[in-house]
XYZ file of C-alpha atoms in Angstrom:
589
model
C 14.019 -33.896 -44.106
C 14.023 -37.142 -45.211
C 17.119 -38.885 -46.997
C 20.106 -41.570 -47.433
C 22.663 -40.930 -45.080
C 25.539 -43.415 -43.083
C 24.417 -43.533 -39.095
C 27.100 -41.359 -38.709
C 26.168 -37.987 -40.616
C 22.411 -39.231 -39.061
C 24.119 -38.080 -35.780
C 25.814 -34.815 -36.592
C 21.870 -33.965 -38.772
C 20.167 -34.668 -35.893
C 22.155 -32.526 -33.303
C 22.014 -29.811 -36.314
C 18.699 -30.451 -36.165
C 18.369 -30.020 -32.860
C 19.668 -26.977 -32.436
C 23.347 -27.966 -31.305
C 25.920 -25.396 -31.607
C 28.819 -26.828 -29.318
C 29.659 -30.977 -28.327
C 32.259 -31.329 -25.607
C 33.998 -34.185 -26.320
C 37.349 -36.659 -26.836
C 37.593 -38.869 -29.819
C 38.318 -43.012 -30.152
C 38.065 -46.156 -32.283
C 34.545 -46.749 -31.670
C 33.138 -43.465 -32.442
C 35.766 -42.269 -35.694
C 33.118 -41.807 -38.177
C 31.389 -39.549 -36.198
C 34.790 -37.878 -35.909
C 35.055 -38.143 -39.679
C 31.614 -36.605 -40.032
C 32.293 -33.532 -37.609
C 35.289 -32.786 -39.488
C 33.310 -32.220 -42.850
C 30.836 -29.570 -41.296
C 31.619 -26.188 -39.791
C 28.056 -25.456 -38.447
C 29.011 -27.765 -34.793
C 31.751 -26.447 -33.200
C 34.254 -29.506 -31.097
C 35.573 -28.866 -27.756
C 38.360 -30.944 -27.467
C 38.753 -31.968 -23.567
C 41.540 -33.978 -22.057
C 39.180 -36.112 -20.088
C 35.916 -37.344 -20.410
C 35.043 -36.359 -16.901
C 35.869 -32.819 -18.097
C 33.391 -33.142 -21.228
C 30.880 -34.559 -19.085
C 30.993 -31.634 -16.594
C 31.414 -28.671 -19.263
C 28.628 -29.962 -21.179
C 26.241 -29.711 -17.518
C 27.840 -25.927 -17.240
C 27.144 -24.722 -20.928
C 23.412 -26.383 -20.153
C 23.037 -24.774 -16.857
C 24.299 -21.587 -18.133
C 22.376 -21.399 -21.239
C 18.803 -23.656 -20.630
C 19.908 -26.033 -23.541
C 20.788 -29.792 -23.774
C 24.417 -29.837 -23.223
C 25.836 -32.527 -25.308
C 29.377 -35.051 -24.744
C 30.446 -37.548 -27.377
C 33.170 -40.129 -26.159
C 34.139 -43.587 -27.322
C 33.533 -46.988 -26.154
C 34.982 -48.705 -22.653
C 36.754 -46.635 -20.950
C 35.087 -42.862 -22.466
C 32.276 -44.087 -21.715
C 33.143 -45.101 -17.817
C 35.054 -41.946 -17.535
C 31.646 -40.078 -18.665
C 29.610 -41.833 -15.313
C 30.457 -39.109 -12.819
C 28.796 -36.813 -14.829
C 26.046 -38.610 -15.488
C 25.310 -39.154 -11.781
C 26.069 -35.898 -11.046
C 23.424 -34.266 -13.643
C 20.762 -37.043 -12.594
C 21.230 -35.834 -9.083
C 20.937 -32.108 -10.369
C 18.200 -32.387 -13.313
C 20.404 -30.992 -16.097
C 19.265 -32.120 -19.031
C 22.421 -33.818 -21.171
C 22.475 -36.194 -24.175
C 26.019 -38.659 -24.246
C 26.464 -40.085 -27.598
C 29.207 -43.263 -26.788
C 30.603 -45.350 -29.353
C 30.242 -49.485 -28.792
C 31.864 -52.191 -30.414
C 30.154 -53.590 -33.647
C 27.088 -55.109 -32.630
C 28.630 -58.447 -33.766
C 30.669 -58.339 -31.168
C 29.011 -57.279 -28.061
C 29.135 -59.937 -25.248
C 32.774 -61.016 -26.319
C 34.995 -58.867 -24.597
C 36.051 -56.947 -27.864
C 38.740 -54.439 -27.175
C 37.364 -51.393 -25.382
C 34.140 -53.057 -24.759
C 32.002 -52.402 -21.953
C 28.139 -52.648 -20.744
C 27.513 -49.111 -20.961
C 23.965 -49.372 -21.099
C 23.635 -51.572 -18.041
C 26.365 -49.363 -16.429
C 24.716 -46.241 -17.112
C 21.132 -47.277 -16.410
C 21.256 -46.306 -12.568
C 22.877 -42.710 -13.316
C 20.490 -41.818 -16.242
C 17.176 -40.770 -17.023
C 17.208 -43.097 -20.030
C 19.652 -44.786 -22.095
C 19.469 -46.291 -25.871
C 21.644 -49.401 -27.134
C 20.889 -48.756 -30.784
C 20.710 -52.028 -32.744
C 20.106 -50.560 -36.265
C 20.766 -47.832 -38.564
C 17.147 -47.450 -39.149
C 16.227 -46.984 -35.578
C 18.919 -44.384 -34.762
C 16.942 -41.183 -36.274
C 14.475 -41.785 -33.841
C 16.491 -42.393 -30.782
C 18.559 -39.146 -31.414
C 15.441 -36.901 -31.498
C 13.969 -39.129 -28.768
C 16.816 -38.791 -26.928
C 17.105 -34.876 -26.793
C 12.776 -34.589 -25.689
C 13.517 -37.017 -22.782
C 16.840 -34.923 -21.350
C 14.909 -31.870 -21.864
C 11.246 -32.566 -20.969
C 9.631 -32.925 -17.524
C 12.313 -33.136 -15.067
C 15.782 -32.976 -17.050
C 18.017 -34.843 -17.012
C 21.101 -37.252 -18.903
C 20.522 -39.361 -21.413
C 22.755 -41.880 -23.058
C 22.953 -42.835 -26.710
C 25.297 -46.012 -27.006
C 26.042 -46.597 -30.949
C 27.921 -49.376 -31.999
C 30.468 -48.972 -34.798
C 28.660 -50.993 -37.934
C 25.376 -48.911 -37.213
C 27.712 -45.901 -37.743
C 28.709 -47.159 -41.354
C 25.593 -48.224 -42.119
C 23.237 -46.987 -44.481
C 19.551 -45.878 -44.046
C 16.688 -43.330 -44.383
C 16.962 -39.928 -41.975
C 14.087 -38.622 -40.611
C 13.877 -35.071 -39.146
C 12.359 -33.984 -35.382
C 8.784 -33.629 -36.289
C 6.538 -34.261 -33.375
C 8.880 -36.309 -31.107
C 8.017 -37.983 -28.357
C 8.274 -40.751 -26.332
C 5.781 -44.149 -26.507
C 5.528 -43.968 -22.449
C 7.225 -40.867 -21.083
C 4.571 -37.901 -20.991
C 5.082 -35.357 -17.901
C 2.197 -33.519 -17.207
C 3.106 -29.496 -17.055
C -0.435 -28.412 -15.927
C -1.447 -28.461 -12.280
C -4.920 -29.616 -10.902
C -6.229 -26.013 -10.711
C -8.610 -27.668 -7.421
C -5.103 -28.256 -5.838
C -3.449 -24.858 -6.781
C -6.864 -22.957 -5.609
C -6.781 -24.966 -2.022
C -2.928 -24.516 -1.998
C -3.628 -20.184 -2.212
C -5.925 -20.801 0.535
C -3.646 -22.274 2.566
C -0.797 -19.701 2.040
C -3.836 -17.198 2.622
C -4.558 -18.468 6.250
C -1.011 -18.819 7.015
C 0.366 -16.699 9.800
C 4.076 -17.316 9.634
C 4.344 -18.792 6.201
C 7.169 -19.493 3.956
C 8.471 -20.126 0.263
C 11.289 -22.823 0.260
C 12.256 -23.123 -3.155
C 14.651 -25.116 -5.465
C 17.070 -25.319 -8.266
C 13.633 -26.445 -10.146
C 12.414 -22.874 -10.615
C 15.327 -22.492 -12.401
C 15.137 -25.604 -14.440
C 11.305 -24.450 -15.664
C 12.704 -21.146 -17.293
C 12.709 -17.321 -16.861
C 9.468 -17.004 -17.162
C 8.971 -19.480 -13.821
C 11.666 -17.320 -12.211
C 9.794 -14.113 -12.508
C 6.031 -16.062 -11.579
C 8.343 -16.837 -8.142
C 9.147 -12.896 -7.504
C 5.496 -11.960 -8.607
C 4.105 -14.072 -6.431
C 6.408 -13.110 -3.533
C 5.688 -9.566 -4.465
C 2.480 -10.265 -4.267
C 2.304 -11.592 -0.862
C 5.505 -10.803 0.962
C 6.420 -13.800 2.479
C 10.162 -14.677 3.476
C 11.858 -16.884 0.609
C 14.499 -19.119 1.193
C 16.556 -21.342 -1.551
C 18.116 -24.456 -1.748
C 22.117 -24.328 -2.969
C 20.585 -25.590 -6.971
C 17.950 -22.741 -6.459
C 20.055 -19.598 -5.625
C 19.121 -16.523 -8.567
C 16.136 -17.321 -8.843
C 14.910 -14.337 -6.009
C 17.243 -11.770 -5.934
C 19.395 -11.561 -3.122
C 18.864 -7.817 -3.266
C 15.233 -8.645 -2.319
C 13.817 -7.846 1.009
C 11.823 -11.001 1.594
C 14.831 -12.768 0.941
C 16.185 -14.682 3.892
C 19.175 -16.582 2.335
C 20.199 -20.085 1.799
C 19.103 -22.625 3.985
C 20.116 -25.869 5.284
C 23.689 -27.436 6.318
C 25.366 -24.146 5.867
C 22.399 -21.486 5.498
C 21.376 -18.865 7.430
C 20.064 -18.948 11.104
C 16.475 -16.525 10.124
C 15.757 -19.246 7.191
C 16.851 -22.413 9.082
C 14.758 -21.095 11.822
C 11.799 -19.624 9.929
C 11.919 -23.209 8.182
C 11.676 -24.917 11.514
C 8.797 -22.968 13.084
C 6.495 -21.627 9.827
C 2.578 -22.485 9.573
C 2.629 -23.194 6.001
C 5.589 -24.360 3.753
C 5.132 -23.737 -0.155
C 8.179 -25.918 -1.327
C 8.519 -24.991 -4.715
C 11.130 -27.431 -7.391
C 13.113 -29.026 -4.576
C 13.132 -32.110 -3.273
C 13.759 -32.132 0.605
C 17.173 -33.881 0.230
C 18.953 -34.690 4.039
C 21.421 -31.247 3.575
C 18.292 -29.166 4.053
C 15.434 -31.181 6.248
C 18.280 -32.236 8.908
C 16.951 -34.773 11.231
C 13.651 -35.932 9.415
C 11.419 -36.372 12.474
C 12.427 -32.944 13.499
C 11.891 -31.565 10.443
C 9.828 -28.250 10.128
C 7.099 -30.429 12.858
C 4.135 -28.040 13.007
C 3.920 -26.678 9.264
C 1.515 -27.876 6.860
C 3.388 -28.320 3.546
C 2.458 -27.712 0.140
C 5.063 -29.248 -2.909
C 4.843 -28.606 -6.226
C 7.125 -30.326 -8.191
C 7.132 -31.925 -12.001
C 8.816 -35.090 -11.122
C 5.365 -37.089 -9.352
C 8.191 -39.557 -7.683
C 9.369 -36.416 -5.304
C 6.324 -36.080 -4.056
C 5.938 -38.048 -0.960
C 9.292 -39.215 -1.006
C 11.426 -37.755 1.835
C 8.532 -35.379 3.465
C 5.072 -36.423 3.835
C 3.064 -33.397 2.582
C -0.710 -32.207 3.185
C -0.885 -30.821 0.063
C 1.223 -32.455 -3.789
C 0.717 -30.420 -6.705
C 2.557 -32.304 -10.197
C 3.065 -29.870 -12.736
C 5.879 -27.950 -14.736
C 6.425 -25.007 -11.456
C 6.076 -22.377 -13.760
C 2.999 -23.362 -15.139
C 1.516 -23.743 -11.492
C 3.332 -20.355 -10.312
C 1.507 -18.733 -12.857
C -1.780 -20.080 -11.924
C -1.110 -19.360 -8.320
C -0.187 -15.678 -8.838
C -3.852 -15.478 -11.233
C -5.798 -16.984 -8.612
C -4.466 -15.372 -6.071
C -4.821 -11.603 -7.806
C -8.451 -12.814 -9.191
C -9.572 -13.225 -6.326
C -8.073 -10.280 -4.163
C -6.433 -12.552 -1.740
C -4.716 -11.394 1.119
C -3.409 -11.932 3.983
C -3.702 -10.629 8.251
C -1.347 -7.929 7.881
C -0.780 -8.132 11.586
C 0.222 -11.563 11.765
C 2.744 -11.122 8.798
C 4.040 -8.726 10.448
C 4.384 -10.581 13.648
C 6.196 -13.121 11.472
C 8.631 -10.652 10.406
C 9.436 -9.027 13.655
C 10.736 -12.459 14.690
C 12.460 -13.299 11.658
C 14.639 -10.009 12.245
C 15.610 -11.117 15.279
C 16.962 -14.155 14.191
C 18.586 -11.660 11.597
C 20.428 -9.340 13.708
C 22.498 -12.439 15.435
C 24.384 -11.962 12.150
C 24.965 -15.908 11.795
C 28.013 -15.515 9.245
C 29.967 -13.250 11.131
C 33.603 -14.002 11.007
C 36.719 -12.247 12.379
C 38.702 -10.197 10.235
C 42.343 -10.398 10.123
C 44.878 -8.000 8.852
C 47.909 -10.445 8.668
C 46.049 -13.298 6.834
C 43.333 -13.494 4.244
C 39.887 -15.032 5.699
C 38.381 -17.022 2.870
C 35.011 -14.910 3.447
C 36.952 -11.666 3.439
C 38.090 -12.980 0.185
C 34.645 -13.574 -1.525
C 33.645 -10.758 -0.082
C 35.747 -8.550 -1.951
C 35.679 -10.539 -5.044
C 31.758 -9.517 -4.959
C 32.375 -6.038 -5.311
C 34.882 -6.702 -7.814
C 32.229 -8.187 -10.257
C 29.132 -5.448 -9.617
C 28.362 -4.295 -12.331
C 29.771 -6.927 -14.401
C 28.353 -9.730 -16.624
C 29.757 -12.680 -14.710
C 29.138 -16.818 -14.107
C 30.054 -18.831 -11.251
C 30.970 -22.221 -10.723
C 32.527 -23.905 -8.240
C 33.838 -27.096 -7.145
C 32.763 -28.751 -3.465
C 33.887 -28.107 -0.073
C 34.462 -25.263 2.234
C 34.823 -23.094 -0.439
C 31.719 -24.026 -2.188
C 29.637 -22.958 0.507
C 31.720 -20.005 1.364
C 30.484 -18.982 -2.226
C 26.494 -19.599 -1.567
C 26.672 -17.442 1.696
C 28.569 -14.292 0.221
C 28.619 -13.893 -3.361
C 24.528 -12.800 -3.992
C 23.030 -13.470 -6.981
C 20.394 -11.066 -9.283
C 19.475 -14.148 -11.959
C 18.942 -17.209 -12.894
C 21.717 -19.343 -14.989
C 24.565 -17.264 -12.597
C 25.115 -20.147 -10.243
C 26.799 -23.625 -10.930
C 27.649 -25.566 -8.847
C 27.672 -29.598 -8.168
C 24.635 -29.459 -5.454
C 23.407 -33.681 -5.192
C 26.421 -35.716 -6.051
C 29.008 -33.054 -4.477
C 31.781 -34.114 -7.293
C 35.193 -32.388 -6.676
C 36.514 -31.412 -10.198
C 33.203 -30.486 -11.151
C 33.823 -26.379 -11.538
C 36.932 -26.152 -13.876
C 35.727 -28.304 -16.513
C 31.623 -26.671 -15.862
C 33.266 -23.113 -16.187
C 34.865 -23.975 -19.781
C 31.399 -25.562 -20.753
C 30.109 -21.808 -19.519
C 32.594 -19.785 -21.457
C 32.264 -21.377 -24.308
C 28.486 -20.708 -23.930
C 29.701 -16.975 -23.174
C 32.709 -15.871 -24.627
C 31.921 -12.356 -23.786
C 31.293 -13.053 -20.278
C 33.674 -13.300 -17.244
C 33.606 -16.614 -15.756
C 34.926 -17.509 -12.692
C 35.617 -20.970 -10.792
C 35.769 -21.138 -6.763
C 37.721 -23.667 -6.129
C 40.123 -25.200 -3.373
C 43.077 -26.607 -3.607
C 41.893 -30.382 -3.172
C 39.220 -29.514 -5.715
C 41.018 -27.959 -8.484
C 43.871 -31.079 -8.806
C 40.561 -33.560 -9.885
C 40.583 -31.971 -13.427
C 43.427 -29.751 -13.612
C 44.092 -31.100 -17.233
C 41.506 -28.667 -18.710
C 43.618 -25.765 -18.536
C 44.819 -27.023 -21.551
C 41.540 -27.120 -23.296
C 40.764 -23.441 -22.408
C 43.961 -22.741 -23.474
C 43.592 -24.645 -26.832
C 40.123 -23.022 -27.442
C 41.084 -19.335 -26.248
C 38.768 -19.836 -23.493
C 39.739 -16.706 -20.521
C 38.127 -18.851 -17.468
C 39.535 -17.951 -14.070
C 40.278 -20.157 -11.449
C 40.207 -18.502 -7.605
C 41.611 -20.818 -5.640
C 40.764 -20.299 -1.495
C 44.112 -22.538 -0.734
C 44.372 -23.933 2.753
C 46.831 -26.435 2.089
C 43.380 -28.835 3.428
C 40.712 -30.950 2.179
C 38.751 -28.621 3.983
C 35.169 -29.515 4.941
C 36.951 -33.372 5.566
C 39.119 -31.518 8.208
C 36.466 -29.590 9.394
C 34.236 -32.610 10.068
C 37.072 -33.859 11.488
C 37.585 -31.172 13.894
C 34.522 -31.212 15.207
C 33.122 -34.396 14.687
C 35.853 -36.950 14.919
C 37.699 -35.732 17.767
C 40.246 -33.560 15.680
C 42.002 -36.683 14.161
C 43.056 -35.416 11.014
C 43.279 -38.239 8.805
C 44.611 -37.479 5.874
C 42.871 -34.421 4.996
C 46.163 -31.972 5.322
C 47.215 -31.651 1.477
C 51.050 -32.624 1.567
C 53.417 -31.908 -1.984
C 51.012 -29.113 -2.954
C 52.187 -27.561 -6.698
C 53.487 -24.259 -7.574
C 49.845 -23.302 -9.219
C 51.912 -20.093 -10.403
C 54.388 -22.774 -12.578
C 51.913 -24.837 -13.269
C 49.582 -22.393 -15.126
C 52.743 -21.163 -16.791
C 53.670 -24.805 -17.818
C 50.434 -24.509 -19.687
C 50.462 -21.081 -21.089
C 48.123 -19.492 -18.780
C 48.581 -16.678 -16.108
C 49.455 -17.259 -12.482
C 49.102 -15.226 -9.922
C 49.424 -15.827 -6.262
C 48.121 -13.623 -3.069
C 48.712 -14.402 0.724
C 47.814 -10.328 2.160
C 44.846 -9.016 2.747
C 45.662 -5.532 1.765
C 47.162 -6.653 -1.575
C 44.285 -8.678 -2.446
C 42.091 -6.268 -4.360
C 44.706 -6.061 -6.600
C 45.008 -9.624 -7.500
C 41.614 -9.970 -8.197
C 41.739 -7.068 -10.510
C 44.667 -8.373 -11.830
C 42.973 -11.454 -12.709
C 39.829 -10.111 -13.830
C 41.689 -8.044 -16.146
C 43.884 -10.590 -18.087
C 43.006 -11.768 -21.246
C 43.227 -15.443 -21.170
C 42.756 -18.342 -18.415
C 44.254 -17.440 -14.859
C 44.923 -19.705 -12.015
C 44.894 -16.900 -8.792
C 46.444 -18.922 -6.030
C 44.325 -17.167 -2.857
C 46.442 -17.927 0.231
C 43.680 -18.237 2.945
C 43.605 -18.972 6.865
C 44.394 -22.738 6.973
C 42.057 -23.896 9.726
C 38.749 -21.528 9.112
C 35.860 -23.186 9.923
C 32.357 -22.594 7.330
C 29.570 -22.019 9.782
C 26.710 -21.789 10.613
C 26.679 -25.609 10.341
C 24.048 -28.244 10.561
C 26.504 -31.232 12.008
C 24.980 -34.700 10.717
C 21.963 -36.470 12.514
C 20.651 -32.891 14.009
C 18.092 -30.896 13.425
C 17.428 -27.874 11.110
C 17.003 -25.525 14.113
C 20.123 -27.261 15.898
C 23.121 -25.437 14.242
C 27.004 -24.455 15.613
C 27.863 -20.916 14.640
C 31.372 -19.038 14.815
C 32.479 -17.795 17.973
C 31.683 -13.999 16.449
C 28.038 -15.459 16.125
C 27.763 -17.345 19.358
C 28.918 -14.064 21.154
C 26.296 -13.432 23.267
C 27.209 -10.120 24.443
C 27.071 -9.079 20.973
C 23.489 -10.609 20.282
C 22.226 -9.087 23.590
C 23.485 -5.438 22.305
C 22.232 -6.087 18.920
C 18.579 -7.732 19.972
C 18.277 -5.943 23.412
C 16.941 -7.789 26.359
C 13.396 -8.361 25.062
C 14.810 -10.276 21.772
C 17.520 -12.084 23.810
C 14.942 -14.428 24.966
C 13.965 -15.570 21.493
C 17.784 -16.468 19.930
């Protein structure tokens, strides 16, 4: 397509163009005739936030949920400040987002014009790119550029700053054909020599592993199922970063759960003492490796990874592999099947006996309670509540965020959002409308705390505006709850202003905005509230009364090591481990 158009209708063609069914988004001065323009089409449909934050954060959810470029549009000076949270938070999490922000008229910039800011040079650290477009001639290319940056290689948010004049002006629109970018070119193959000495390695492995990442995810279904083919294939134990969770079922038997800060014992440990590490999409961040030069210390480690700046970074490995993971997956699993690899059976199996020991000292036990609702007990239940169901989860940070990871399991990829690098509070509310809107069929759910939920609280007016039916299950301690855990057992149990004083009436409040509340403080008349939740017909707000000082274990406390973890006094029991283990297995706990 090729035609006259004002800047503005360039930008609503090109996000047609681009496949864009949904913005997220709160209008101002600098960005009105984009406003003007969305108002004369029907094909784009507006979600009208109450916060930039919140557009920032639904847009990462309806891109996480969905595999697309989630896209925000917010005005000049303060929308676009408002919008840097997200950013950062996608950069640290590789979802791909475009953020169209108005700016001044280029005449102007550098004068302190009303609503003026740098948001190029503010954005710059918290993007994978950003555009200042200086002409109406220019901006055709940008926009398309814009969307193959976000989306190609490693994802990730990119800004598209266009002053006000540019959006008046007049000029020529060119369509997507063969888009690209002058400099950026990520390479999606894998040196096959690498991948074939990589299978090798795994081959010779006697207690190997697959640590994987929310990168799998990132590279598509099709990466997803290379990752349970190849584990299939081999049966080695798989373990997941928080970003990476769906992409192995947690159904499957090689599956060893979550690792790091708050996973499991059998993958911490099976991380700490394994041969041969195939990291696969993540990027050794401090929450998993612990204390670095106690990291894993006799494995040789294999990363694949699309981004060649991971590589190397954090973790020396013996072995980089740059290339789109699904791409190498796939040539991993052929190589590996061409060639009849296999492994010692009797050394995998060794590998395994040991790894069920660490399994049977049942490192999230907790003790039930018949008078108060334990936050686990809670997301316990909720998971049967949603088998069978077609569900999404987000979640905002804390306690209850992890709480989430350990119990609720998840089947797929695209189930699971959560805010994983940046660890923004607010981020699940806002992500869940961004999902819905993605799903309107769909339940969707948001784990949230108390602390959490007040960041962007405003939104409930946006899912109530757009008839969105996202539920909010709030696991309410009246705490900022991993601050007064840390506290607890970190800083001498001074709580410093972590206990949540003048808490709302969430039950008034969601009336006050024309949504359901519903509160809960007994364990035996809990099913019933979630049912009761699940079952209404618009946005809820379930106010889960939960045991105010529950600790999330296990825990990695800061500056330890992987293997070096605190565990709930049900776990540390060690009359229970000793009757579970037997003698001959105490020795190895």
């Amino acid at each position: 397509m090729t035609r006259q158009m004002t800047g503005a209708e360039m930008v609503i063609q090109a996000l047609k163009d681009q496949g864009v069914d949904h913005i997220f988004g709160y209008p101002g001065g600098a960005v009105l005739p984009i406003y003007d323009e969305i108002f004369q089409q029907e094909d784009i449909r507006h979600i009208l936030v109450r916060h930039e934050q919140g557009a920032g954060h639904a847009a990462e959810g309806y891109a996480r949920s969905t595999g697309k470029v989630g896209v925000l549009l917010v005005t000049s000076g303060p929308g676009a400040t408002n919008a840097v949270t997200p950013l950062a938070d996608a950069l640290m999490d590789s979802i791909p987002l475009v953020c169209i922000s108005g700016q001044v008229p280029t005449s102007l910039i550098g004068s302190d014009a009303f609503q003026e800011c740098d948001t190029s040079g503010i954005t710059r650290p918290c993007t994978k790119h950003n555009y200042l477009v200086r002409s109406v001639e220019e901006l055709p290319r940008i926009l398309h550029e814009a969307f193959y940056v976000a989306r190609s290689g490693r994802p990730g948010p990119v800004v598209v700053d266009i002053p006000k004049d540019v959006q008046f002006a007049t000029g020529t629109y060119h369509g997507p054909s063969n888009v690209s970018h002058k400099t950026y070119h990520p390479q999606l193959k894998g040196d096959l020599d690498a991948v074939r000495k990589a299978v090798d390695m795994l081959v010779n492995a006697k207690k190997p592993i697959l640590y994987t990442g929310g990168g799998v995810i990132n590279s598509g279904t099709e990466a997803c199922q290379m990752l349970r083919e190849l584990v299939a294939l081999t049966g080695f134990p798989i373990t997941s970063t928080l970003m990476g969770l769906g992409a192995y079922p947690a159904s499957g038997k090689e599956w060893l759960g979550m690792l790091g800060m708050h996973g499991t014992y059998e993958a911490n440990m099976a991380m700490h003492e394994c041969d041969v590490m195939l990291c696969v999409g993540a990027r050794f961040d401090d929450r998993i490796t612990g204390r670095l030069d106690a990291f894993s210390p006799n494995s040789k480690k294999i990363h694949i990874d699309i981004d060649p700046s991971s590589i190397n970074k954090i973790v020396q490995v013996d072995l980089g592999i740059v290339g789109d993971v699904g791409h190498v997956l796939e040539d991993m699993v052929r190589i590996w099947r061409a060639g009849g690899k296999k492994n010692d059976k009797q050394d995998l199996a060794t590998w395994w006996e040991r790894i069920k020991i660490w399994r049977k000292r049942d490192c999230l036990a907790y003790r039930p309670n018949e008078d108060v609702i334990m936050p686990q007990y809670a997301l316990q239940r909720l998971s049967e509540k949603l088998k069978g169901r077609d569900y999404y989860i987000t979640t905002e940070v804390g306690q209850h965020q992890m709480w989430a990871a350990q119990f609720l399991g998840f089947e797929e990829p695209h189930r699971w959002m959560t805010s994983g690098g940046l660890g923004t509070m607010g981020y699940g509310f806002p992500a869940a409308i961004g999902v819905q809107t993605a799903h309107p069929e769909s339940l969707v759910v948001d784990i949230s705390g108390d602390g959490s939920v007040q960041m962007n609280i405003q939104e409930l007016a946006t899912a109530i505006q757009h008839n969105l039916p996202v539920k909010i299950m709030i696991l309410n301690n009246e705490h900022l709850g991993m601050v007064r855990q840390w506290q607890q057992l970190l800083h001498g149990n001074r709580l410093s202003n972590s206990y949540v004083e003048a808490m709302p009436d969430f039950v008034k409040l969601a009336d006050a905005y024309g949504a359901k509340g519903i509160v809960c403080d007994k364990p035996d008349k809990l099913d019933a509230a979630i049912d009761e939740m699940i079952a209404y017909d618009g946005p809820v707000i379930f106010d889960c009364r939960v045991a105010k000082l529950a600790n999330c274990f296990p825990m990695i406390p800061s500056g330890r090591a992987h293997n070096d973890m605190l565990f709930s006094d049900e776990a540390e029991d060690e009359t229970m481990i000793a009757n579970a283990i037997g003698d001959a297995g105490k020795k190895l706990v």
